[in-house]
Coordinates of C-alpha atoms in Angstrom, one line a residue:
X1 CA 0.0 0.0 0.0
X2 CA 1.2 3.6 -0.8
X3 CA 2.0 6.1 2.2
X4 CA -0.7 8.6 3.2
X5 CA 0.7 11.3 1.3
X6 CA -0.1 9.6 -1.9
X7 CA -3.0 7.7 -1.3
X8 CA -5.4 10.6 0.6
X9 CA -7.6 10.5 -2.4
X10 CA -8.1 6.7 -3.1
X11 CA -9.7 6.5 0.4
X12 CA -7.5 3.4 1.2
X13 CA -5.6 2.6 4.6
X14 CA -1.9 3.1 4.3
X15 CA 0.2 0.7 5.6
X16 CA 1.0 0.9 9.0
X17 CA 4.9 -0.9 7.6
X18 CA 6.3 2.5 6.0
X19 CA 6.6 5.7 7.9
X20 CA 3.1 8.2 7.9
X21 CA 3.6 11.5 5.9
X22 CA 4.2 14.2 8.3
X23 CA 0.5 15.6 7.6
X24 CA -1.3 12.0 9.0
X25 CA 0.4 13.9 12.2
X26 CA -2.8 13.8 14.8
X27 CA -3.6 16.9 16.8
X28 CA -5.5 16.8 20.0
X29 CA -8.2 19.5 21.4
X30 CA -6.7 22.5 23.3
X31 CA -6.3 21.6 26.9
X32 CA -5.8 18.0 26.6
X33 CA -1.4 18.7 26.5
X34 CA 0.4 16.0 27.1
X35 CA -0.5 12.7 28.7
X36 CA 0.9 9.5 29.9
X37 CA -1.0 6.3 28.7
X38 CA 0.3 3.0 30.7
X39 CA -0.3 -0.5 28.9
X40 CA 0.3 -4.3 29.9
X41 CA 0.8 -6.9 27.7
X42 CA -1.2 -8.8 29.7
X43 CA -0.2 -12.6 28.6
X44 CA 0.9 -15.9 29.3
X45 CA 4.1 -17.1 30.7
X46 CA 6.6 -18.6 28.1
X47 CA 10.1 -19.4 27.7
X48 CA 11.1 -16.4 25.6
X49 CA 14.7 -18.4 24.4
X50 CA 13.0 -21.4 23.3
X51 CA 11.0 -22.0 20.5
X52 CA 7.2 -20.9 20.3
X53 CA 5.0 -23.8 20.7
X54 CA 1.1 -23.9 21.5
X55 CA 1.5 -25.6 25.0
X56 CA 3.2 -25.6 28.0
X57 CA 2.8 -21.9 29.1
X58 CA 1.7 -20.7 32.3
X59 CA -0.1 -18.5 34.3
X60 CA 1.1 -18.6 37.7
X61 CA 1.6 -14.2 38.1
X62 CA -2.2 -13.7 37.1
X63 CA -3.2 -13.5 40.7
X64 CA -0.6 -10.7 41.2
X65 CA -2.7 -8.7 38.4
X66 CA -4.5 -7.8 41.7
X67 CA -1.7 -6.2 43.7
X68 CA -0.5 -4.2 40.4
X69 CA -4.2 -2.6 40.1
X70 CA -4.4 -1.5 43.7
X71 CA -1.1 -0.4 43.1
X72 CA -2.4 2.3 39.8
X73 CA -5.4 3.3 41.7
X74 CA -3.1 4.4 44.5
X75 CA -1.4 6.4 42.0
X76 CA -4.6 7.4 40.0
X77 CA -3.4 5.9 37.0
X78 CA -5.9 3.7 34.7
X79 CA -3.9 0.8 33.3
X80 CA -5.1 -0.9 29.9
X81 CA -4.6 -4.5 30.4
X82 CA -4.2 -6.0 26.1
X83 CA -5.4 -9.0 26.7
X84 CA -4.4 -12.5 24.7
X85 CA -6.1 -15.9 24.5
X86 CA -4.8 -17.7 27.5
X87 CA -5.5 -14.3 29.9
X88 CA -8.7 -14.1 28.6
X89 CA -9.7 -17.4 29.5
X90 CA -7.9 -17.2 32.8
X91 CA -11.2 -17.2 35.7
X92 CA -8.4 -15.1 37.8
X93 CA -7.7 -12.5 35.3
X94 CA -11.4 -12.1 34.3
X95 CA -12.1 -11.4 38.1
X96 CA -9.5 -9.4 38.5
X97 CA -9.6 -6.9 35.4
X98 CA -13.2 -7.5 35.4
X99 CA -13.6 -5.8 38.3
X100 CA -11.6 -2.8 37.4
X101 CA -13.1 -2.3 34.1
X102 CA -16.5 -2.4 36.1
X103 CA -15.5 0.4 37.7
X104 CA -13.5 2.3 35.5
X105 CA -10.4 1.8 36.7
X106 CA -8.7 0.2 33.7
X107 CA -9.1 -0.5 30.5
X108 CA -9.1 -3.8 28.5
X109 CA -7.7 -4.0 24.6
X110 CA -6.7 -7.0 22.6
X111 CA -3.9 -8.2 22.3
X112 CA -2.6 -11.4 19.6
X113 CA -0.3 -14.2 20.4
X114 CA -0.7 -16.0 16.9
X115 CA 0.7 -19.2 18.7
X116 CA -1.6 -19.8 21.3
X117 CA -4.6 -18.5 19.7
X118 CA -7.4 -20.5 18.0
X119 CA -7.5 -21.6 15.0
X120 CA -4.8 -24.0 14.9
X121 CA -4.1 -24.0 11.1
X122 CA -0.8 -22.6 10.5
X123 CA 2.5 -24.5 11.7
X124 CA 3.8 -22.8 14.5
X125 CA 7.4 -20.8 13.7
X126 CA 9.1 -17.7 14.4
X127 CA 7.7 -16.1 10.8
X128 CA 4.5 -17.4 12.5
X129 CA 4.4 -15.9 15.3
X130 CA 3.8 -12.3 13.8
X131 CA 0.4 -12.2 13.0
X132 CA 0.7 -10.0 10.4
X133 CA 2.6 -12.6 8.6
X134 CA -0.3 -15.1 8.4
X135 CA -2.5 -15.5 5.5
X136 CA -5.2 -12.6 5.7
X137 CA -8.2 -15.0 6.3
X138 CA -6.4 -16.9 9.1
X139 CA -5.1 -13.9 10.9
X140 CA -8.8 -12.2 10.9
X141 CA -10.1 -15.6 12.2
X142 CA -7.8 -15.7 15.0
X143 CA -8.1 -11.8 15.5
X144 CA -11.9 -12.2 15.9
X145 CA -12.2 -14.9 18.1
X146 CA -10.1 -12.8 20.2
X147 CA -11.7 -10.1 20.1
X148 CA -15.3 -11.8 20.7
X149 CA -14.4 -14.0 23.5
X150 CA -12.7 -10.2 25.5
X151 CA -16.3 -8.6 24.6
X152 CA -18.1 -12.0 26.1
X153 CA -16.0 -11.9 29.0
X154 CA -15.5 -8.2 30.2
X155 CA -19.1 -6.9 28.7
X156 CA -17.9 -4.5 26.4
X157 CA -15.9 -3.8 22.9
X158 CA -12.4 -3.7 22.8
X159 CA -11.2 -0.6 21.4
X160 CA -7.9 -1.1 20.9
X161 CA -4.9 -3.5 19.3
X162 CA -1.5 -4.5 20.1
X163 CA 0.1 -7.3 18.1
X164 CA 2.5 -9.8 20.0
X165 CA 5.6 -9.4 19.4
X166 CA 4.5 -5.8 17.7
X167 CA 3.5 -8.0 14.3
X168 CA 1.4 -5.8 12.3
X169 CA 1.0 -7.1 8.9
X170 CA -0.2 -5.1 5.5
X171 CA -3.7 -6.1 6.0
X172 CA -4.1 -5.7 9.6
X173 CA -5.2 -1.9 9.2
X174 CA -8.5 -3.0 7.4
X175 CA -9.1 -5.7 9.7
X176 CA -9.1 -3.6 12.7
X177 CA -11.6 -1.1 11.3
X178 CA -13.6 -3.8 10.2
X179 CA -13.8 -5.0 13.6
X180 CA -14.5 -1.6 15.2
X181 CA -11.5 -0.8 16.4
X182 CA -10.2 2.9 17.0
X183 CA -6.4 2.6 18.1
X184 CA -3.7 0.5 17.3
X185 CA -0.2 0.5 19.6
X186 CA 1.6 -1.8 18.2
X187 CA 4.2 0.3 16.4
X188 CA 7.4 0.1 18.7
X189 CA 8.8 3.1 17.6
X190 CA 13.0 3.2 16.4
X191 CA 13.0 -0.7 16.6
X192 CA 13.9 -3.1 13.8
X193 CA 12.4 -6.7 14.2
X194 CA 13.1 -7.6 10.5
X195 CA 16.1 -9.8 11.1
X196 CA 13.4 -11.9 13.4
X197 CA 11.1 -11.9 10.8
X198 CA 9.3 -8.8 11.7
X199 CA 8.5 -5.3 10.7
X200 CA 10.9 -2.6 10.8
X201 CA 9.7 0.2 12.8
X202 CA 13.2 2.0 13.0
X203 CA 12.2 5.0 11.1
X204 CA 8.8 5.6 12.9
X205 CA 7.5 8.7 14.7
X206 CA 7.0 9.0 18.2
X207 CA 3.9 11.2 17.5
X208 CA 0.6 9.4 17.2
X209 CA -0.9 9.6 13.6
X210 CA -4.1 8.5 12.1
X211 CA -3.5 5.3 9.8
X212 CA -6.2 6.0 6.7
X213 CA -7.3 9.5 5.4
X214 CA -10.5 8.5 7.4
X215 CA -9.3 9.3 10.3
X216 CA -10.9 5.7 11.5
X217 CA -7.4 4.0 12.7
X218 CA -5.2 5.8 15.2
X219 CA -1.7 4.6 15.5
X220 CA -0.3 5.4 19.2
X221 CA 2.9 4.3 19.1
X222 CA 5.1 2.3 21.9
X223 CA 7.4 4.9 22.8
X224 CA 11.1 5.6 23.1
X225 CA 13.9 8.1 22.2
X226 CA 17.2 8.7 21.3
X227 CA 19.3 10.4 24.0
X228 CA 22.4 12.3 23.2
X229 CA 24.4 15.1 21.4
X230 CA 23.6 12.5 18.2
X231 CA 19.7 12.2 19.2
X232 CA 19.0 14.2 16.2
X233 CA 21.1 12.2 13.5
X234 CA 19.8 8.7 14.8
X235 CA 18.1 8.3 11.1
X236 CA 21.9 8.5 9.8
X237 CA 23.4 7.1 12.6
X238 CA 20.8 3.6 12.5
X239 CA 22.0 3.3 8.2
X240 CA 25.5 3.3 9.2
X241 CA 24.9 0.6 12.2
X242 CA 23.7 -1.3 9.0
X243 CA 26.9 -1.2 7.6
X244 CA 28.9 -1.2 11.2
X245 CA 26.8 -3.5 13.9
X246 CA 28.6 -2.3 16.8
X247 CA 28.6 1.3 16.0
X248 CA 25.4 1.9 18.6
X249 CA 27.0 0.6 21.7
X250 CA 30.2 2.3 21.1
X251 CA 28.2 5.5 21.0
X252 CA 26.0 4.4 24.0
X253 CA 29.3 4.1 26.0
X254 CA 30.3 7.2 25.1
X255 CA 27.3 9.2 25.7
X256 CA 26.8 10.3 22.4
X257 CA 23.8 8.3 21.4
X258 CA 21.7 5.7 23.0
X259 CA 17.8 4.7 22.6
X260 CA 15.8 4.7 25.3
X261 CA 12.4 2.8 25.7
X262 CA 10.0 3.7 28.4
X263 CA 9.8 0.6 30.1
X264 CA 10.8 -1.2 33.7
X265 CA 12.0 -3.8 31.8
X266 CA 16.0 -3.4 31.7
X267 CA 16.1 0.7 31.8
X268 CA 16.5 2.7 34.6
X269 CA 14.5 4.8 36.2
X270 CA 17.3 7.3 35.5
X271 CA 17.5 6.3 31.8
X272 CA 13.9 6.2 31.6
X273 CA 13.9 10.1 33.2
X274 CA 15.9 11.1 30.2
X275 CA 14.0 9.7 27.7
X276 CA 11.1 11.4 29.1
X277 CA 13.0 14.3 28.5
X278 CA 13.6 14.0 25.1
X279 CA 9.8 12.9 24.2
X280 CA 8.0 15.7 26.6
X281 CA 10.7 18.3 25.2
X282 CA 9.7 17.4 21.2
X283 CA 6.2 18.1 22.1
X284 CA 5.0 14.7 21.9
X285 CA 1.1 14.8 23.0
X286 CA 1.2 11.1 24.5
X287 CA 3.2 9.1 26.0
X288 CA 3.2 4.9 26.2
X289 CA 4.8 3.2 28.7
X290 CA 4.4 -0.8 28.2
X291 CA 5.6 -3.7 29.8
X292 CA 5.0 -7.7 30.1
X293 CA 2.3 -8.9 32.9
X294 CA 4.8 -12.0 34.1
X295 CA 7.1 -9.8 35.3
X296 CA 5.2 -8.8 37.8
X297 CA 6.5 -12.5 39.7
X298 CA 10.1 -13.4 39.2
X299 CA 11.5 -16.1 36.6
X300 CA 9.0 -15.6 34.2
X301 CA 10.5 -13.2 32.0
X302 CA 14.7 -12.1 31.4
X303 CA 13.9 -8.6 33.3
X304 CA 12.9 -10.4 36.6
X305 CA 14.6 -13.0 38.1
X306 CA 14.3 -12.4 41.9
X307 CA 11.3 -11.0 44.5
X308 CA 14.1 -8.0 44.5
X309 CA 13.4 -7.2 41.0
X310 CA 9.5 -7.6 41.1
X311 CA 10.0 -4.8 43.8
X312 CA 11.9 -2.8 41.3
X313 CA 9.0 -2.9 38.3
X314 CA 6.8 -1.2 41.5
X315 CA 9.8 1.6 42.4
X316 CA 10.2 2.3 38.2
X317 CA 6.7 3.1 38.3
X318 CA 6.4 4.7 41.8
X319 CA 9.4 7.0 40.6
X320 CA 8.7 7.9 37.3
X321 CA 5.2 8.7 37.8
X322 CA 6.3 11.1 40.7
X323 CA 8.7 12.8 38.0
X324 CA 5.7 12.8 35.4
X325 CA 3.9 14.6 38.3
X326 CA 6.5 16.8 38.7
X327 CA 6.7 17.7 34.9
X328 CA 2.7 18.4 35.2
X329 CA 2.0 15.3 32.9
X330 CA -1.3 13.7 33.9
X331 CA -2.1 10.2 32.9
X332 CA -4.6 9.4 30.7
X333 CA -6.9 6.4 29.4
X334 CA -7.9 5.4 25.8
X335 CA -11.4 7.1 26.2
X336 CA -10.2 10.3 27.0
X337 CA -7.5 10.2 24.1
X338 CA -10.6 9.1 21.7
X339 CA -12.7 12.0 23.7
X340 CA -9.3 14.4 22.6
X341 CA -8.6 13.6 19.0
X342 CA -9.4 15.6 16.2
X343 CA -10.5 14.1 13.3

């Protein structure tokens, strides 16, 4: 599909793949600022370093989905739990987000793990497990039971999409709108998952932007940020690491350049501070912090190995939201973003 800027008048989604044109850029009604948005993907536990197969995963951290929502209402911060197929059909996490959604104190989006998700029909694989790289037909079949079985279960319509693994595929656009859905985050912003068989997101905006001339699709982009006296050449600078592998971590080490996601999950709440930085600093209306449900109990995921380190995920978030507070930027939820938007 063509980008934005050349399709405007053929009323057709661009693809979510390629960089927007600067003018799919979305704006947002005076007063709404900027905004922090906090997401989960809320899913089973797996070994990450083996390979993906459709058993054999666990659950065991759902019941400390409890603690963590206690722990955002304390804050005043409405989590959106994206949900996969094993969560979903977890009695424990339908109690537990169930609850919250009830009474407006999160929100609940969809989230896809291809592999674990009926119907069975492909063979599982690492190409596989992006969504997006299914046949068309068999990733709308999974999508949709998905998305079904989350409306039967927490009594209303998701709104919103994440891909595992961040595995948008060309025709995943027109099968979200299809299925009434407003957002998609599952752009991860100045990554590259190509060399795992994914997309390539490294020369993606921070900035949300609308996906179709429309205005039916909004991308929110996963964010992070280049940090640095470089920050402002990382288009050049990720070419030449094309050519020269090791040429980010040299300039990590010396300062000069390093990307930061805004995440607990191996960054620093000091990192993490800089990032925000950068983002809040280039204007950027909304910010997403993400990060994996299982590491919310040690040894289900490579960030969190100990009881110490599950205490850590709590003091990342404790700390940055006190510096968020500090910098005046107020968290937000995916109805008031939708509320905000200008179409």
């Amino acid at each position: 599909m063509q980008p934005l800027s050349e399709s405007a008048n053929t009323g057709q989604s661009q693809s979510i793949l390629s960089p927007p044109a600067r003018s799919a850029r979305a704006s947002f009604a005076t007063g709404f600022g900027q905004r922090v948005l906090l997401t989960i993907d809320t899913e089973e536990e797996f070994d990450w370093d083996a390979p993906f197969r459709r058993d054999g995963f666990g659950l065991e951290h759902v019941p400390e989905l409890r603690r963590f929502q206690q722990f955002c209402e304390r804050l005043g911060v409405i989590p959106l739990y994206l949900v996969d197929w094993p969560i979903v059909n977890s009695p424990v996490a339908a109690e537990i987000i169930g609850d919250a959604v009830q009474r407006g104190a999160a929100e609940v989006g969809v989230q896809l793990h291809a592999w674990v998700n009926p119907p069975f029909d492909e063979e599982v694989s690492a190409h596989n497990s992006y969504a997006g790289n299914l046949p068309p037909e068999l990733e709308a079949a999974k999508f949709n039971q998905l998305r079904d079985r989350i409306e039967e279960v927490f009594g209303a319509p998701p709104l919103i999409y994440r891909a595992g693994r961040y595995g948008l595929g060309p025709q995943t656009p027109d099968l979200l709108k299809s299925a009434g859905i407003a957002v998609d985050t599952s752009v991860r912003s100045l990554f590259d998952y190509s060399g795992q068989h994914g997309p390539d997101y490294s020369a993606h905006p921070l900035w949300p932007y609308w996906t179709d001339a429309e205005r039916q699709l909004l991308e929110l982009p996963v964010t992070s940020a280049y940090w640095g006296m470089l920050r402002r050449q990382g288009g050049m600078v990720r070419r030449l690491q094309e050519r020269f592998p090791s040429l980010g971590r040299i300039l990590s080490r010396l300062g000069m350049m390093e990307r930061i996601a805004l995440t607990p999950e191996g960054v620093s709440v000091e990192e993490a501070i800089r990032g925000i930085d950068m983002v809040l600093d280039d204007g950027v209306p909304v910010l997403t912090l993400s990060f994996h449900s299982p590491s919310l109990a040690p040894g289900h995921t490579p960030y969190v190995e100990t009881a110490a380190e599950v205490e850590g995920i709590y003091d990342w978030f404790e700390r940055v939201y006190a510096y968020l507070d500090h910098r005046n930027i107020r968290s937000t939820s995916v109805a008031e973003i939708m509320q905000n938007v200008i179409r």
